[in-house]
Tab-separated table of N, CA, C and O in Angstrom:
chain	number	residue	atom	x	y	z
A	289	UNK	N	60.052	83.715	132.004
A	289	UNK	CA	58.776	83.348	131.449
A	289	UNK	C	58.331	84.315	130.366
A	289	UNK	O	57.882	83.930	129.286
A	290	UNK	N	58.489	85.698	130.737
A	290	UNK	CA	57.935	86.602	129.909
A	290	UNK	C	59.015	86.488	128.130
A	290	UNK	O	58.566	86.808	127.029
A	291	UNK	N	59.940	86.137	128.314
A	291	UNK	CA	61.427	86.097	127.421
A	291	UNK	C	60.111	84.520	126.592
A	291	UNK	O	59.506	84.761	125.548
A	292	UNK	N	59.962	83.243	127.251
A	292	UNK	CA	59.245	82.760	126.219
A	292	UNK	C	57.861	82.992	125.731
A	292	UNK	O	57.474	82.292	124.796
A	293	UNK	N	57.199	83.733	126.153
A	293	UNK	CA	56.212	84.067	125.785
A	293	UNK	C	55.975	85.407	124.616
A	293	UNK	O	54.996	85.631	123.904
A	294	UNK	N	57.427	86.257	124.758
A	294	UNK	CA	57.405	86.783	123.700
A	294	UNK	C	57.890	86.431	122.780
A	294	UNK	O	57.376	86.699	121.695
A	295	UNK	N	58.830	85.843	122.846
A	295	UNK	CA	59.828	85.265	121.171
A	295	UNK	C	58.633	83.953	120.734
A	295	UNK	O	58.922	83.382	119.683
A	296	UNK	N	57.399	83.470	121.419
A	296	UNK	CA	56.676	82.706	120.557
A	296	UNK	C	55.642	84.254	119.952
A	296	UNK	O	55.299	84.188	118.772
A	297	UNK	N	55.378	85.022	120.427
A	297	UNK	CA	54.427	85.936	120.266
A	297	UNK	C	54.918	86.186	118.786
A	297	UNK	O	54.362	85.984	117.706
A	298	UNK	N	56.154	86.696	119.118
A	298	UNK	CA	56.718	87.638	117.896
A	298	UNK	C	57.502	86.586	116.591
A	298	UNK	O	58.065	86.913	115.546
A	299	UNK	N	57.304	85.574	117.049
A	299	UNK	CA	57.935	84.480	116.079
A	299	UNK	C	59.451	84.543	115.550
A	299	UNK	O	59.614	84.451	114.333
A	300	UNK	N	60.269	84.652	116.159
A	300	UNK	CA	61.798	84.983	115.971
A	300	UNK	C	62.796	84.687	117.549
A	300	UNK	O	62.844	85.158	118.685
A	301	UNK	N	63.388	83.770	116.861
A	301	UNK	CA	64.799	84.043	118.167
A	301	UNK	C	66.069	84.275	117.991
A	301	UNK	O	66.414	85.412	118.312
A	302	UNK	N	67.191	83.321	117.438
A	302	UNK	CA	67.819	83.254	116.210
A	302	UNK	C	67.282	83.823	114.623
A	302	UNK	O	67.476	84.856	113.983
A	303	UNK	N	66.720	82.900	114.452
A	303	UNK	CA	65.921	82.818	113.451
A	303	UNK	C	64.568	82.739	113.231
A	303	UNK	O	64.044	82.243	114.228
A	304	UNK	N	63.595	83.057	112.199
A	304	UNK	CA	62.241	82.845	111.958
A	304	UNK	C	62.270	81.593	113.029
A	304	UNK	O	63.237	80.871	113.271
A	305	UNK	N	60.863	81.524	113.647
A	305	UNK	CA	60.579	79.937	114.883
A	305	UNK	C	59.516	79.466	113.686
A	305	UNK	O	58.814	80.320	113.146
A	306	UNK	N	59.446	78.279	113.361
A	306	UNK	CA	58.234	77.492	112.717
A	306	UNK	C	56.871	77.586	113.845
A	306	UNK	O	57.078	77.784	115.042
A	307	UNK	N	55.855	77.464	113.436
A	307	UNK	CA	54.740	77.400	113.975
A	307	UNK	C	54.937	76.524	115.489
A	307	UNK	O	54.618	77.014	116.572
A	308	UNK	N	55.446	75.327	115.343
A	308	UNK	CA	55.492	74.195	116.707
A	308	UNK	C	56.328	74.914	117.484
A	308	UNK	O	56.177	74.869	118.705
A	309	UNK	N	57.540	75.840	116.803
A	309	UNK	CA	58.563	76.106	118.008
A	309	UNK	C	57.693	77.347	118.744
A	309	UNK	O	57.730	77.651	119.936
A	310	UNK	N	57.125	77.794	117.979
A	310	UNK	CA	56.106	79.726	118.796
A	310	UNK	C	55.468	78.643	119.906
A	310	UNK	O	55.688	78.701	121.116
A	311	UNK	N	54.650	77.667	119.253
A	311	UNK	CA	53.841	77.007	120.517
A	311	UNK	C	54.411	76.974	121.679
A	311	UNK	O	54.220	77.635	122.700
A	312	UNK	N	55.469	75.744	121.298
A	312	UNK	CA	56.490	75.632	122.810
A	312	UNK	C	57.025	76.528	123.357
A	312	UNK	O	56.964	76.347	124.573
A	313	UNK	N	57.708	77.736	123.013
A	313	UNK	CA	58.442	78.664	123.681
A	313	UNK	C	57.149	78.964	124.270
A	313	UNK	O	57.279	78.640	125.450
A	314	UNK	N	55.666	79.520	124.047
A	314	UNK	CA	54.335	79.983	124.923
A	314	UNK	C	54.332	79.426	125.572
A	314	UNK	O	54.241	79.943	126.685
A	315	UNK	N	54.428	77.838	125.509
A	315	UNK	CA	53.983	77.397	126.677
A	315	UNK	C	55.073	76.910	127.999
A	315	UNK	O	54.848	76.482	129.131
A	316	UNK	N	56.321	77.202	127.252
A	316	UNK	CA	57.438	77.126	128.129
A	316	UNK	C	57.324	78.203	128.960
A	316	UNK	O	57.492	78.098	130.175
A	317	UNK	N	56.998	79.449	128.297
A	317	UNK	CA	56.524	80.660	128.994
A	317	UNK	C	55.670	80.727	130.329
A	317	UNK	O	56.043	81.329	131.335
A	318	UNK	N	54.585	80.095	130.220
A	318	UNK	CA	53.609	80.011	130.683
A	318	UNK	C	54.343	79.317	132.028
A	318	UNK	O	54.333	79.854	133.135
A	319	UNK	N	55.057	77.873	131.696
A	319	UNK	CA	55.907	76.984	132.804
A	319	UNK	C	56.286	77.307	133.643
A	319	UNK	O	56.271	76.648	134.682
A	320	UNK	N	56.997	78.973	133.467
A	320	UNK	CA	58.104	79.294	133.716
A	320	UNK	C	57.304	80.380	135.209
A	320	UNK	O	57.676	80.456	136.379
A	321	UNK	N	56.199	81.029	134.541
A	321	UNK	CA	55.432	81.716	135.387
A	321	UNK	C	54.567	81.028	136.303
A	321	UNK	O	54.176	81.592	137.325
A	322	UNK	N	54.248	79.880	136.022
A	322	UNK	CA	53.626	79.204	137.562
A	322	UNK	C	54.406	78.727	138.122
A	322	UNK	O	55.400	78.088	137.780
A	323	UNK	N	53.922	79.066	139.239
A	323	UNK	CA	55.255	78.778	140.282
A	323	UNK	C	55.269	77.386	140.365
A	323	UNK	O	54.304	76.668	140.104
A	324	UNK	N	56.729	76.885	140.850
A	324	UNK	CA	57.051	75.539	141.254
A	324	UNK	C	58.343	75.090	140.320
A	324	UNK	O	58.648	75.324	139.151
A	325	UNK	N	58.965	74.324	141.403
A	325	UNK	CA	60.162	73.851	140.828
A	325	UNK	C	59.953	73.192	139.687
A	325	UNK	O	60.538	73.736	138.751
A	326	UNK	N	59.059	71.770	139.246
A	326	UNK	CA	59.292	70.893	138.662
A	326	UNK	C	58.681	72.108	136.798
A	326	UNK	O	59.413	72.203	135.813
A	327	UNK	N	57.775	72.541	136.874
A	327	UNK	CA	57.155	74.081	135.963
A	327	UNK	C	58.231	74.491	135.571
A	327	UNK	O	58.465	74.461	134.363
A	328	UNK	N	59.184	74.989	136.483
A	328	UNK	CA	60.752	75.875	136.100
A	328	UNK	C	61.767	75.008	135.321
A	328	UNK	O	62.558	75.478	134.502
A	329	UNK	N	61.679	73.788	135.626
A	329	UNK	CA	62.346	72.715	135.029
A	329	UNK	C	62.320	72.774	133.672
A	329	UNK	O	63.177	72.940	132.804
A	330	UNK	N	60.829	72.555	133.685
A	330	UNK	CA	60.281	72.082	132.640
A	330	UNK	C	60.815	73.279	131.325
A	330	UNK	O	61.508	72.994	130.348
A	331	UNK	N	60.316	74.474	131.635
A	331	UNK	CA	59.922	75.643	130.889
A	331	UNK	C	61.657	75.801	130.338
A	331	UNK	O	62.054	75.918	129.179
A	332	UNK	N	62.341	75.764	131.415
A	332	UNK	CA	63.707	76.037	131.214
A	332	UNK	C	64.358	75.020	129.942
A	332	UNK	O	65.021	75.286	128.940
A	333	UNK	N	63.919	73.971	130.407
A	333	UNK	CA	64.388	72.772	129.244
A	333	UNK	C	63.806	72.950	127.708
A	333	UNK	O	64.463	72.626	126.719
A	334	UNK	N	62.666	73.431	127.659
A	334	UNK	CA	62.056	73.554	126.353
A	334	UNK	C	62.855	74.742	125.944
A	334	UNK	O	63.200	74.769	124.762
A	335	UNK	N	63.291	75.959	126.894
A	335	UNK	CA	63.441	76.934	125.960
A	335	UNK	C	64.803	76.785	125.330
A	335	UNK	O	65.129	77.064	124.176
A	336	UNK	N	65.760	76.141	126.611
A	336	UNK	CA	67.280	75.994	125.746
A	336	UNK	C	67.094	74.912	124.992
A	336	UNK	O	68.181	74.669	124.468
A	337	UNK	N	65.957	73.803	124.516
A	337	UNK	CA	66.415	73.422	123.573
A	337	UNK	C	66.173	73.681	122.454
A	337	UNK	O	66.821	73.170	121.541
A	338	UNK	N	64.912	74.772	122.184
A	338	UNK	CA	64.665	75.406	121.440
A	338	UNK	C	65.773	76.764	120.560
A	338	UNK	O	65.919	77.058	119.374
A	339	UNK	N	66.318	77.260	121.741
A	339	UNK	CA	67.603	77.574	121.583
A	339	UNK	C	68.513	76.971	120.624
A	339	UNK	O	68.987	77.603	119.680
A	340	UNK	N	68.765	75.705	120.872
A	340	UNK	CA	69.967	75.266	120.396
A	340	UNK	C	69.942	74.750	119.566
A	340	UNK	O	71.005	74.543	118.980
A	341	UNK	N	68.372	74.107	118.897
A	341	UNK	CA	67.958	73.976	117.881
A	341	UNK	C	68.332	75.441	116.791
A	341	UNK	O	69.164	75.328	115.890
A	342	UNK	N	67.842	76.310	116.959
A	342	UNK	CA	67.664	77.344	116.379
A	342	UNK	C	69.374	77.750	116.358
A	342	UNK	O	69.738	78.465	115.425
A	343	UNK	N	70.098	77.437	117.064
A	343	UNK	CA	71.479	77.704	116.480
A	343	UNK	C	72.418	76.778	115.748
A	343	UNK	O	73.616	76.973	115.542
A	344	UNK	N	71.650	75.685	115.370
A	344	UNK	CA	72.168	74.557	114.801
A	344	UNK	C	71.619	75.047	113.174
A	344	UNK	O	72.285	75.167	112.146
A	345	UNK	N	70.295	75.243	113.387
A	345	UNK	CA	69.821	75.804	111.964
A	345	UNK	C	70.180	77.007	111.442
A	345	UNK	O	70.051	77.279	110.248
A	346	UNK	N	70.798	78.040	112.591
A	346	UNK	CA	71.381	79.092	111.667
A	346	UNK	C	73.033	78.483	111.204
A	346	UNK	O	73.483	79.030	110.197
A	347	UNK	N	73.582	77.833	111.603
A	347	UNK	CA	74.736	77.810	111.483
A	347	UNK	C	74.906	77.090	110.337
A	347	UNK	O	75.960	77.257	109.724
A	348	UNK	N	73.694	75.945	109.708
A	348	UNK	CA	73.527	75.597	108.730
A	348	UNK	C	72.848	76.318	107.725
A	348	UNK	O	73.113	75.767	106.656
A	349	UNK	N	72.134	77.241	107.557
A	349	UNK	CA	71.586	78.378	106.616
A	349	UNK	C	72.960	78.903	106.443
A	349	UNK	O	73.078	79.028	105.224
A	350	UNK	N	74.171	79.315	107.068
A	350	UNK	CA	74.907	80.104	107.196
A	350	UNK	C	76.145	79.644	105.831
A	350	UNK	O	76.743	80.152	104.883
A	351	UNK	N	75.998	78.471	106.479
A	351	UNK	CA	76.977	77.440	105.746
A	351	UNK	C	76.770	76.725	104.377
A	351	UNK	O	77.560	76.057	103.708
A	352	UNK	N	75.300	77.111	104.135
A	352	UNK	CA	74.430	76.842	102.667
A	352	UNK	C	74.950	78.339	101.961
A	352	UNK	O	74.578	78.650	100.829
């Protein structure tokens, strides 16, 4: 939880996060710290796909 709540804080994971991705990783953050399975789910899913977003776009910056 604390892992999304800072990379929206600090705006960087891979790469610079756009404004919508800081949101979601916070509030994936947030998911992740109230307890409960379906919360953990949740939080977990936003952050790897935020993730994998963000490595799709470096790999294309990379390749530009």
């Amino acid at each position: 939880g604390m892992i999304g709540i800072s990379t929206g804080m600090e705006g960087f994971m891979k790469i610079k996060l756009q404004i919508w991705e800081r949101i979601l990783c916070i509030a994936a953050g947030l998911l992740l710290i109230q307890p409960g399975t379906v919360t953990d789910i949740a939080g977990i899913v936003i952050i790897v796909a935020i993730y994998v977003f963000q490595s799709i776009k470096e790999k294309n910056i990379k390749a530009a």
